[in-house]
Coordinates of C-alpha atoms in Angstrom, one line a residue:
M1 CA 0.0 -0.3 -0.1
A2 CA 3.1 2.6 1.1
V3 CA 4.7 1.0 -2.1
L4 CA 2.2 2.2 -4.2
L5 CA 1.8 5.8 -2.9
C6 CA 5.5 6.1 -3.7
A7 CA 5.5 4.1 -6.3
A8 CA 7.4 7.6 -8.3
C9 CA 9.7 7.2 -5.6
A10 CA 11.7 4.4 -6.1
E11 CA 12.4 3.5 -9.7
R12 CA 13.1 0.0 -10.1
G13 CA 14.5 0.3 -13.5
S14 CA 15.2 -3.2 -14.7
G15 CA 18.1 -3.2 -17.6
A16 CA 16.7 -6.8 -18.6
A17 CA 14.4 -6.9 -21.6
P18 CA 11.7 -9.6 -20.8
G19 CA 13.1 -12.6 -21.1
T20 CA 17.3 -12.0 -20.8
T21 CA 19.0 -11.9 -17.3
G22 CA 19.7 -8.3 -16.7
P23 CA 23.1 -6.2 -16.5
A24 CA 26.1 -8.4 -15.9
T25 CA 27.5 -8.9 -12.8
A26 CA 30.9 -8.1 -12.1
A27 CA 32.9 -11.3 -11.1
G28 CA 34.6 -9.0 -8.1
D29 CA 30.9 -8.6 -6.7
A30 CA 30.7 -9.6 -3.1
L31 CA 28.2 -7.2 -0.5
T32 CA 27.8 -7.6 3.0
V33 CA 24.4 -6.8 4.5
E34 CA 24.0 -6.0 7.9
V35 CA 20.1 -6.4 8.9
D36 CA 18.8 -4.8 12.5
R37 CA 15.0 -6.1 12.7
G38 CA 14.4 -3.6 15.5
D39 CA 12.5 -6.3 17.6
G40 CA 15.7 -6.8 20.0
S41 CA 17.0 -9.5 18.2
P42 CA 21.1 -9.7 17.5
V43 CA 21.8 -7.7 14.6
E44 CA 21.8 -10.2 11.7
R45 CA 24.6 -9.8 9.6
Y46 CA 25.0 -12.0 6.0
T47 CA 27.7 -12.3 2.7
L48 CA 26.8 -12.5 -0.3
T49 CA 28.9 -12.7 -3.7
C50 CA 27.4 -12.4 -7.6
G51 CA 29.4 -13.9 -10.3
D52 CA 29.4 -17.2 -12.4
V53 CA 28.1 -18.8 -8.8
P54 CA 26.0 -17.3 -6.6
G55 CA 27.5 -17.4 -3.0
G56 CA 28.1 -16.4 0.7
D57 CA 25.5 -17.1 3.7
H58 CA 22.8 -15.5 2.3
P59 CA 19.8 -17.2 2.6
D60 CA 19.2 -16.7 -0.5
P61 CA 21.9 -15.8 -2.5
A62 CA 20.7 -16.8 -6.0
G63 CA 17.7 -15.2 -6.1
A64 CA 19.5 -11.6 -4.5
C65 CA 21.9 -12.1 -7.5
A66 CA 19.6 -12.4 -10.3
H67 CA 17.3 -9.5 -9.0
L68 CA 19.9 -7.1 -8.1
A69 CA 21.4 -8.0 -12.0
G70 CA 18.4 -7.3 -13.3
L71 CA 17.9 -3.5 -11.8
D72 CA 19.7 -1.1 -13.3
D73 CA 21.2 1.0 -10.4
P74 CA 20.2 -0.8 -7.6
F75 CA 22.3 1.5 -4.8
A76 CA 22.6 4.6 -6.7
A77 CA 21.5 7.7 -4.4
P78 CA 18.1 8.4 -3.9
P79 CA 16.9 12.0 -5.5
T80 CA 17.2 14.6 -3.1
D81 CA 14.3 16.4 -4.3
R82 CA 11.6 13.9 -4.1
A83 CA 8.2 14.3 -1.6
C84 CA 7.9 10.9 0.3
T85 CA 4.6 10.2 2.2
E86 CA 4.8 9.7 6.3
V87 CA 4.0 6.3 6.2
Y88 CA 5.6 4.5 9.1
G89 CA 6.7 0.9 7.9
G90 CA 8.6 0.0 10.8
P91 CA 11.6 -0.6 12.7
Q92 CA 13.7 -2.6 10.6
T93 CA 17.3 -1.4 9.4
A94 CA 20.2 -2.2 6.5
R95 CA 23.6 -1.6 6.1
V96 CA 24.8 -2.7 2.5
T97 CA 28.4 -2.4 1.7
G98 CA 30.9 -3.4 -0.8
T99 CA 30.7 -3.6 -4.2
W100 CA 28.3 -4.1 -7.5
R101 CA 29.6 -4.1 -10.8
G102 CA 33.3 -2.7 -9.8
A103 CA 31.2 0.0 -7.9
P104 CA 31.9 0.9 -4.3
V105 CA 28.4 0.3 -2.3
D106 CA 27.8 1.8 1.2
R107 CA 24.0 2.4 1.9
D108 CA 22.3 2.7 4.6
H109 CA 18.3 1.4 4.5
A110 CA 15.2 2.1 6.7
R111 CA 11.5 1.9 6.5
T112 CA 10.8 5.0 8.2
D113 CA 8.5 6.4 5.3
G114 CA 7.2 5.7 1.6
C115 CA 10.3 6.5 -0.4
R116 CA 13.0 4.6 1.5
I117 CA 10.1 1.1 2.2
A118 CA 9.7 1.5 -1.1
E119 CA 14.1 1.6 -1.8
W120 CA 14.0 -1.1 0.8
D121 CA 11.0 -3.5 -1.2
A122 CA 13.4 -2.9 -4.7
L123 CA 16.2 -4.4 -3.3
G124 CA 13.9 -8.1 -2.9
P125 CA 15.5 -11.1 -1.3
L126 CA 18.7 -8.9 -0.5
L127 CA 16.5 -7.9 2.6
P128 CA 14.1 -9.5 4.7
G129 CA 10.7 -8.3 5.0
P130 CA 8.9 -6.6 7.6
V131 CA 8.3 -8.0 11.0
G132 CA 5.2 -9.4 11.1
V133 CA 3.4 -9.3 7.7
V134 CA 1.7 -12.1 6.7
D135 CA 1.7 -12.9 3.0
Q136 CA -1.8 -14.9 3.4
L137 CA -4.9 -12.5 3.0
P138 CA -7.5 -13.3 5.7
D139 CA -10.6 -15.8 5.1

């Protein structure tokens, strides 16, 4: 819902034509993901390497690498002149560091407004979903 309100806030560009795998990842693509779920549990730390064979201790290295490879620039800095909905998406925070397509990555993520929720969600399987969200609709 918040993502729909702020769909223009996060570009989910896909450099791939339908049926293709998207822009290639570099052999040295390596990311570290630190996630604080905001519920008092310890910070989770994952590593992810992409290239010919996705690896690391991320829960879904193949899915995360494939998703990121399909985005034009998943770690681009957000525009400074955007307007964001005042929607709180939860206490989760994350930091992603490392390299992607040969460029350094150092981005903080949160779910504190509509734009930041959209940025988080655009990273797909790289970051976990919000705490307490159930995918099923009530009967």
